[in-house]
Coordinates of C-alpha atoms in Angstrom, one line a residue:
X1310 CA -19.8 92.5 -61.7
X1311 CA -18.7 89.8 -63.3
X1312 CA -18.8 86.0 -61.3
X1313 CA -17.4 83.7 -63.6
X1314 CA -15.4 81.2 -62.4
X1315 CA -13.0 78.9 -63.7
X1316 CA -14.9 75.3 -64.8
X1317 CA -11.5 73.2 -64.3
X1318 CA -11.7 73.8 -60.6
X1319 CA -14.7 71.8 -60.4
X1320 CA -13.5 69.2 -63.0
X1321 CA -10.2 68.1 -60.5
X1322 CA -10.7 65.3 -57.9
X1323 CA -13.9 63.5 -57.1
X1324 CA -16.9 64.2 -59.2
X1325 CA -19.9 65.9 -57.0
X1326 CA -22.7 63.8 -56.1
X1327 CA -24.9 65.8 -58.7
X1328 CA -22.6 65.8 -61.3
X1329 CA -21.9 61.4 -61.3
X1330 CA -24.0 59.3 -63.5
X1331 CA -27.0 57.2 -62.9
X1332 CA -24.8 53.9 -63.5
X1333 CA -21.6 55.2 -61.3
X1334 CA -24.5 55.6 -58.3
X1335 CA -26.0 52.3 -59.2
X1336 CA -22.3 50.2 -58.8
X1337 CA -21.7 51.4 -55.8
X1338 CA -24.8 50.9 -54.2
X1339 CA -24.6 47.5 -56.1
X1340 CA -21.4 47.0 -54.4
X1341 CA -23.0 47.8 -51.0
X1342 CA -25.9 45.8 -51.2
X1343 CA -23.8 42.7 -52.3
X1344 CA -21.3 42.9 -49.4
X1345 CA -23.6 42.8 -46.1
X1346 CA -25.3 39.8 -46.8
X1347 CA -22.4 38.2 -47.3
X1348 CA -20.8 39.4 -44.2
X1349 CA -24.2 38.5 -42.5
X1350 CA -23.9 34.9 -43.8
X1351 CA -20.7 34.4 -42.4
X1352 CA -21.6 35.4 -38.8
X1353 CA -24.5 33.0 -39.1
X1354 CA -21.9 30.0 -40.1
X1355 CA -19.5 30.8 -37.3
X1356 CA -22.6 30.9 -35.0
X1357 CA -24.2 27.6 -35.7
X1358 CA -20.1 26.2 -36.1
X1359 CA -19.8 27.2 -32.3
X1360 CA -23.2 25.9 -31.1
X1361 CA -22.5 22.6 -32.9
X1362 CA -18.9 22.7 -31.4
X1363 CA -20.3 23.0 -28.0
X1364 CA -22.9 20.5 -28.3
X1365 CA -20.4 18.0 -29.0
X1366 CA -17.9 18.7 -26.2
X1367 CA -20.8 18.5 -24.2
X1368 CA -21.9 15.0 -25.7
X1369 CA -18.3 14.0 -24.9
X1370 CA -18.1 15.2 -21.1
X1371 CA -21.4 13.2 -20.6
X1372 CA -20.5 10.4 -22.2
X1373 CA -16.5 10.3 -20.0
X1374 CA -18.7 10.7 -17.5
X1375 CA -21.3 8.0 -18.0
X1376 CA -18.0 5.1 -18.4
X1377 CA -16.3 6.8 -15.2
X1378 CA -19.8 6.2 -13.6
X1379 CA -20.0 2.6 -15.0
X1380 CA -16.4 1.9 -14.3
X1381 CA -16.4 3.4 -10.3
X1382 CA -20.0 1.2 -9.7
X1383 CA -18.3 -1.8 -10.6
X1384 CA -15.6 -1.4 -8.4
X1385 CA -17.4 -0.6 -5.8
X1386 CA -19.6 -3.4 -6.0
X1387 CA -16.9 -5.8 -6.3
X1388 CA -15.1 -3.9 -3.5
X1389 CA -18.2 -4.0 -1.0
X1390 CA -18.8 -7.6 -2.3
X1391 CA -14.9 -8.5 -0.6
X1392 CA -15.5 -6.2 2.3
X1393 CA -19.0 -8.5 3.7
X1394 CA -17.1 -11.6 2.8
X1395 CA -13.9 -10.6 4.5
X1396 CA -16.5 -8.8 7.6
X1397 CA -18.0 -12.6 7.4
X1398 CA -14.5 -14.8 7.6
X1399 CA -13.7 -12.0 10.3
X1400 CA -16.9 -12.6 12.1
X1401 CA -16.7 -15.9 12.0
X1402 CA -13.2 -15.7 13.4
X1403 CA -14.3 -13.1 16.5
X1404 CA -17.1 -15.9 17.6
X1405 CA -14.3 -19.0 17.5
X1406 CA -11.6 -17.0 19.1
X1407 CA -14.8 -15.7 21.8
X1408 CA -15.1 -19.4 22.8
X1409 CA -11.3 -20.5 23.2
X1410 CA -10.1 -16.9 24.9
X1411 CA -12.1 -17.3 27.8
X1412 CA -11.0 -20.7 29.0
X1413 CA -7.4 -19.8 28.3
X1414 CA -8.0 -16.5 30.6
X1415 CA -8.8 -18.4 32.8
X1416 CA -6.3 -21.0 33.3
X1417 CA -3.3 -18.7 32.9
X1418 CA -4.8 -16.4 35.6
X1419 CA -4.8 -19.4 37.6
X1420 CA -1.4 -20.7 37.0
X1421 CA -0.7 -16.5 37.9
X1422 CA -1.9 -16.8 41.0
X1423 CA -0.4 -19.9 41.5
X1424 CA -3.8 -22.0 41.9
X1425 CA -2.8 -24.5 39.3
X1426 CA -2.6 -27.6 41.2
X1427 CA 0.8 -30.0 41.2
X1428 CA 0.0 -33.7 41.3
X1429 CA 2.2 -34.7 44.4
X1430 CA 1.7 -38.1 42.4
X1431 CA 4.7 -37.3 39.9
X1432 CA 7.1 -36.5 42.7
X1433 CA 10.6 -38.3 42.4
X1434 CA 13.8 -38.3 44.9
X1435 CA 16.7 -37.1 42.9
X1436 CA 18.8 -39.6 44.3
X1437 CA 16.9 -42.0 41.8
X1438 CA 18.4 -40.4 38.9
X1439 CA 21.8 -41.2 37.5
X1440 CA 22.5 -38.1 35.4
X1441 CA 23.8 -39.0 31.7
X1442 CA 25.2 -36.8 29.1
X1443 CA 23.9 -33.3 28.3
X1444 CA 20.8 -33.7 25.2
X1445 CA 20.6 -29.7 24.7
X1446 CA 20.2 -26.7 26.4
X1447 CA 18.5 -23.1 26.2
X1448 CA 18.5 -19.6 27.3
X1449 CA 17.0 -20.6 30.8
X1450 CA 17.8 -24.1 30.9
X1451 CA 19.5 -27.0 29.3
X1452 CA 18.3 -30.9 28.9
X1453 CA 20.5 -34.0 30.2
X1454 CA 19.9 -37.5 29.6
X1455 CA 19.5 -39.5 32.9
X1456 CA 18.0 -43.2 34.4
X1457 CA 15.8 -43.8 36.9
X1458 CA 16.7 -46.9 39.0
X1459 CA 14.3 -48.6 37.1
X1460 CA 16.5 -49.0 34.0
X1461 CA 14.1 -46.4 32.2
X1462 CA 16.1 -43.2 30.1
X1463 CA 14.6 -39.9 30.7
X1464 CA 15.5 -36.5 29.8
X1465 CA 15.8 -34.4 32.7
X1466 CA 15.2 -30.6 32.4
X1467 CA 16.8 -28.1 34.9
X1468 CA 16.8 -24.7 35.3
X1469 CA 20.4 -23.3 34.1
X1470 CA 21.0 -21.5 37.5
X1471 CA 19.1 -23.2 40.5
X1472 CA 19.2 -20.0 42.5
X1473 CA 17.4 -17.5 40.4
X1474 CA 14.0 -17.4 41.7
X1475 CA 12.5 -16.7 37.9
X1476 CA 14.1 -19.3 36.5
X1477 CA 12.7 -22.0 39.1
X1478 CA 8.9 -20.5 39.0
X1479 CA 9.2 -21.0 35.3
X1480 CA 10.1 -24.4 35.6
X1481 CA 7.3 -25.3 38.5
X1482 CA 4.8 -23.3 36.2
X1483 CA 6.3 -26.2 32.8
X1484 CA 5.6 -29.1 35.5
X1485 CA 2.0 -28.0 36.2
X1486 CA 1.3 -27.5 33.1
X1487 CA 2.4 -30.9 32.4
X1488 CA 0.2 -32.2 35.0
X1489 CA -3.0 -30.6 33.9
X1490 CA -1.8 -32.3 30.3
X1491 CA -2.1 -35.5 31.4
X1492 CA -1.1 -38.5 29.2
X1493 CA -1.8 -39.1 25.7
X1494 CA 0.2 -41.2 22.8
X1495 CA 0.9 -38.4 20.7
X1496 CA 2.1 -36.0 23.6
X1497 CA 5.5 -36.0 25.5
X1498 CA 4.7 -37.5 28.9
X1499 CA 5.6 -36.3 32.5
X1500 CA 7.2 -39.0 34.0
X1501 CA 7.8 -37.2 37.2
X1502 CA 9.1 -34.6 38.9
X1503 CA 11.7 -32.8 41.5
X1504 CA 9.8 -29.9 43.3
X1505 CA 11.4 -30.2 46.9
X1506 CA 14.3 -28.8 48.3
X1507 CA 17.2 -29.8 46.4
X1508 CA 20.4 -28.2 45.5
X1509 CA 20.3 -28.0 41.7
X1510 CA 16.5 -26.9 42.1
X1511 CA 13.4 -28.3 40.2
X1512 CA 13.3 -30.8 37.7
X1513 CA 11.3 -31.9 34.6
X1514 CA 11.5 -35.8 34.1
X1515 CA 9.7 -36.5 30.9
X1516 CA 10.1 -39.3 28.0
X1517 CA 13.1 -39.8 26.0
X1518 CA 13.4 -39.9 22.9
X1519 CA 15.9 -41.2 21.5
X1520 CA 16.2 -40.1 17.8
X1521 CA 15.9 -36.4 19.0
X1522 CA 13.2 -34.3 17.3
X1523 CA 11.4 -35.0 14.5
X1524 CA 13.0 -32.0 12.6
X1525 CA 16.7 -33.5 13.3
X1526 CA 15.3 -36.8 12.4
X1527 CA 14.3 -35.8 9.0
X1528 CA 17.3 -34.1 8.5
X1529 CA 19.8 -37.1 9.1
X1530 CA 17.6 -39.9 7.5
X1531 CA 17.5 -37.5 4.2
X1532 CA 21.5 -38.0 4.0
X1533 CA 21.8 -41.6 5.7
X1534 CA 18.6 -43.4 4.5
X1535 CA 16.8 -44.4 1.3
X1536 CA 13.3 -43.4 0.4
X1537 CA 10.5 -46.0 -0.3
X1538 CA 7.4 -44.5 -2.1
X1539 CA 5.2 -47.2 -0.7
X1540 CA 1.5 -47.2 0.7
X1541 CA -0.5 -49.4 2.9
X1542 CA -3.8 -49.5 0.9
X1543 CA -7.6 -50.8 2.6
X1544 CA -7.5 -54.6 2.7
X1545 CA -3.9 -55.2 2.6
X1546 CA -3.2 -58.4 5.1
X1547 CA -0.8 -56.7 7.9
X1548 CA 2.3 -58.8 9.4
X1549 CA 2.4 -58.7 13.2
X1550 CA 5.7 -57.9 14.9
X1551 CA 5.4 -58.0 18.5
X1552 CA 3.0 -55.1 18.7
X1553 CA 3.5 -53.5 15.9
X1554 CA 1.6 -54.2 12.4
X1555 CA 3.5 -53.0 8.7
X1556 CA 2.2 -53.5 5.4
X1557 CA 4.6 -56.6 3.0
X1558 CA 7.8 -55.1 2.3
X1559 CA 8.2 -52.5 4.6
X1560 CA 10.3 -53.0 7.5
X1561 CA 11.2 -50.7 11.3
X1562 CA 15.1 -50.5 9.8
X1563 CA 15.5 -46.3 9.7
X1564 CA 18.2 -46.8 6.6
X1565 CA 14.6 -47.1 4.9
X1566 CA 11.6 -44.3 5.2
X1567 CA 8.5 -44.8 3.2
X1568 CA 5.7 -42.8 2.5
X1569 CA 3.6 -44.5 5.3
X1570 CA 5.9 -43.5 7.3
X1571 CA 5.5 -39.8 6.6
X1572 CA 1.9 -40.3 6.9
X1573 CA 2.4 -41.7 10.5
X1574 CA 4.5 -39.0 11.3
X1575 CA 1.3 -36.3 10.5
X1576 CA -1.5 -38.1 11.4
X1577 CA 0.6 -38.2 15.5
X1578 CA 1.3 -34.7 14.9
X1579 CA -2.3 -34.1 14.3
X1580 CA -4.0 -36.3 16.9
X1581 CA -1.7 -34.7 19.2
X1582 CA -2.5 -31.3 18.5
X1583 CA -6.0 -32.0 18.5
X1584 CA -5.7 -33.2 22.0
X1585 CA -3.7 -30.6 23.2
X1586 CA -6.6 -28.0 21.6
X1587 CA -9.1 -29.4 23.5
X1588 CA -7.3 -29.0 27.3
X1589 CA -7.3 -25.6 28.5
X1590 CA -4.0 -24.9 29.0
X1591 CA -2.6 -21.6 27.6
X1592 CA 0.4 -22.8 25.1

């Protein structure tokens, strides 16, 4: 039997493992050898690239978060620094308002129950009164001019209807008030006072003023007078004029305000406010 075979079947395609040469077996094991270190390289670079990535995102959280920490402890000292020194002003506040609220409670629940006395002292006869031309008026009341039979002006108050029972107790409540007031400089005076029967019902007499309010004063001298920037200064000789006293130069004619004048004008306003703080009568 005869077994021989054709050699070119063997000698087409890929060389058998037996049949390739020592060098062709040394490239490609060359060639393998030489590829996974590199590849094993590679994943050790991307590993230590991510571990130093994360360690710096990390070093930047912490340090945002060490400045937000800063930033928020400074504002909240600042802020609890404002908070004790408004609770302070606030305290102090509570303990003044402690010592005027009573004493005002008390006077207005008096005048409420109508214990409030009325000094029968003040009382007037209307008949006295010659009623003069109307001064101003309100929502409850309006203001007249008037003289007493003493040649003395007045200003009269009235309640706008005499028969409303509301509008009388309010003006009986103005007149005690009034009383309890007493006189002072600085303070519009009670001259006297209707509280009997009569047909046009209760009246406040007080002082008249002549030149109106200050506010209306001010107004009118701004467009009718001058202004004198003048100043009585400490050891400045004063000029008497009947009982009143000015510094050289200055004079009582209104076409003229100076600046004592407007210092006058305040230092009343304050002496009578001060007085009027110290009585304890609800305003």
């Amino acid at each position: 039997m005869n077994f021989n075979f054709p050699i070119s079947s063997f000698s087409q395609g890929s060389p058998l493992p037996e049949t390739q040469s020592f060098d062709q077996r040394k490239t490609v094991k060359t060639s393998q050898d030489f590829n996974f270190p590199r590849t094993l390289r590679e994943l050790i670079d991307k590993k230590y690239f991510l571990v130093f990535f994360i360690f710096g995102c990390l070093v930047l959280v912490f340090v945002f978060a060490f400045l937000t920490w800063t930033k928020c402890g400074t504002r909240s000292r600042r802020t609890g620094r404002r908070t004790r020194t408004r609770q302070n002003n606030n305290t102090e506040v509570d303990q003044q308002l402690l010592q005027i609220k009573p004493r005002k409670r008390e006077l207005v629940s008096l005048l409420n129950a109508d214990e409030l006395g009325y000094d029968q002292n003040y009382e007037l006869n209307p008949r006295h009164l010659e009623m003069g031309r109307k001064l101003g008026e309100g929502q409850y009341g309006f203001v007249n001019q008037a003289r007493l039979k003493n040649r003395i002006d007045v200003a009269v108050k009235k309640a706008r209807l005499p028969i409303d029972p509301d509008q009388q107790k309010m003006i009986i409540d103005e007149i005690k008030i009034m009383c309890a007031i007493k006189f002072h400089p600085n303070v519009l005076a009670l001259v006297g006072a209707v509280t009997a029967e009569n047909p046009k019902g209760a009246m406040i007499i007080s002082e008249y003023a002549e030149n109106g309010s200050l506010l209306d004063f001010l107004r009118k001298i701004k467009v009718q007078s001058t202004f004198s920037d003048l100043l009585v200064y400490e050891g400045t000789p004063p000029q008497k004029t009947g009982t009143f006293s000015k510094s050289p130069g200055l004079s009582n004619d209104l076409s003229c305000i100076s600046t004592v004048d407007l210092i006058s004008f305040a230092y009343q306003i304050a002496n009578g406010m001060v007085y009027l703080a110290n009585i304890p009568v609800g305003r």
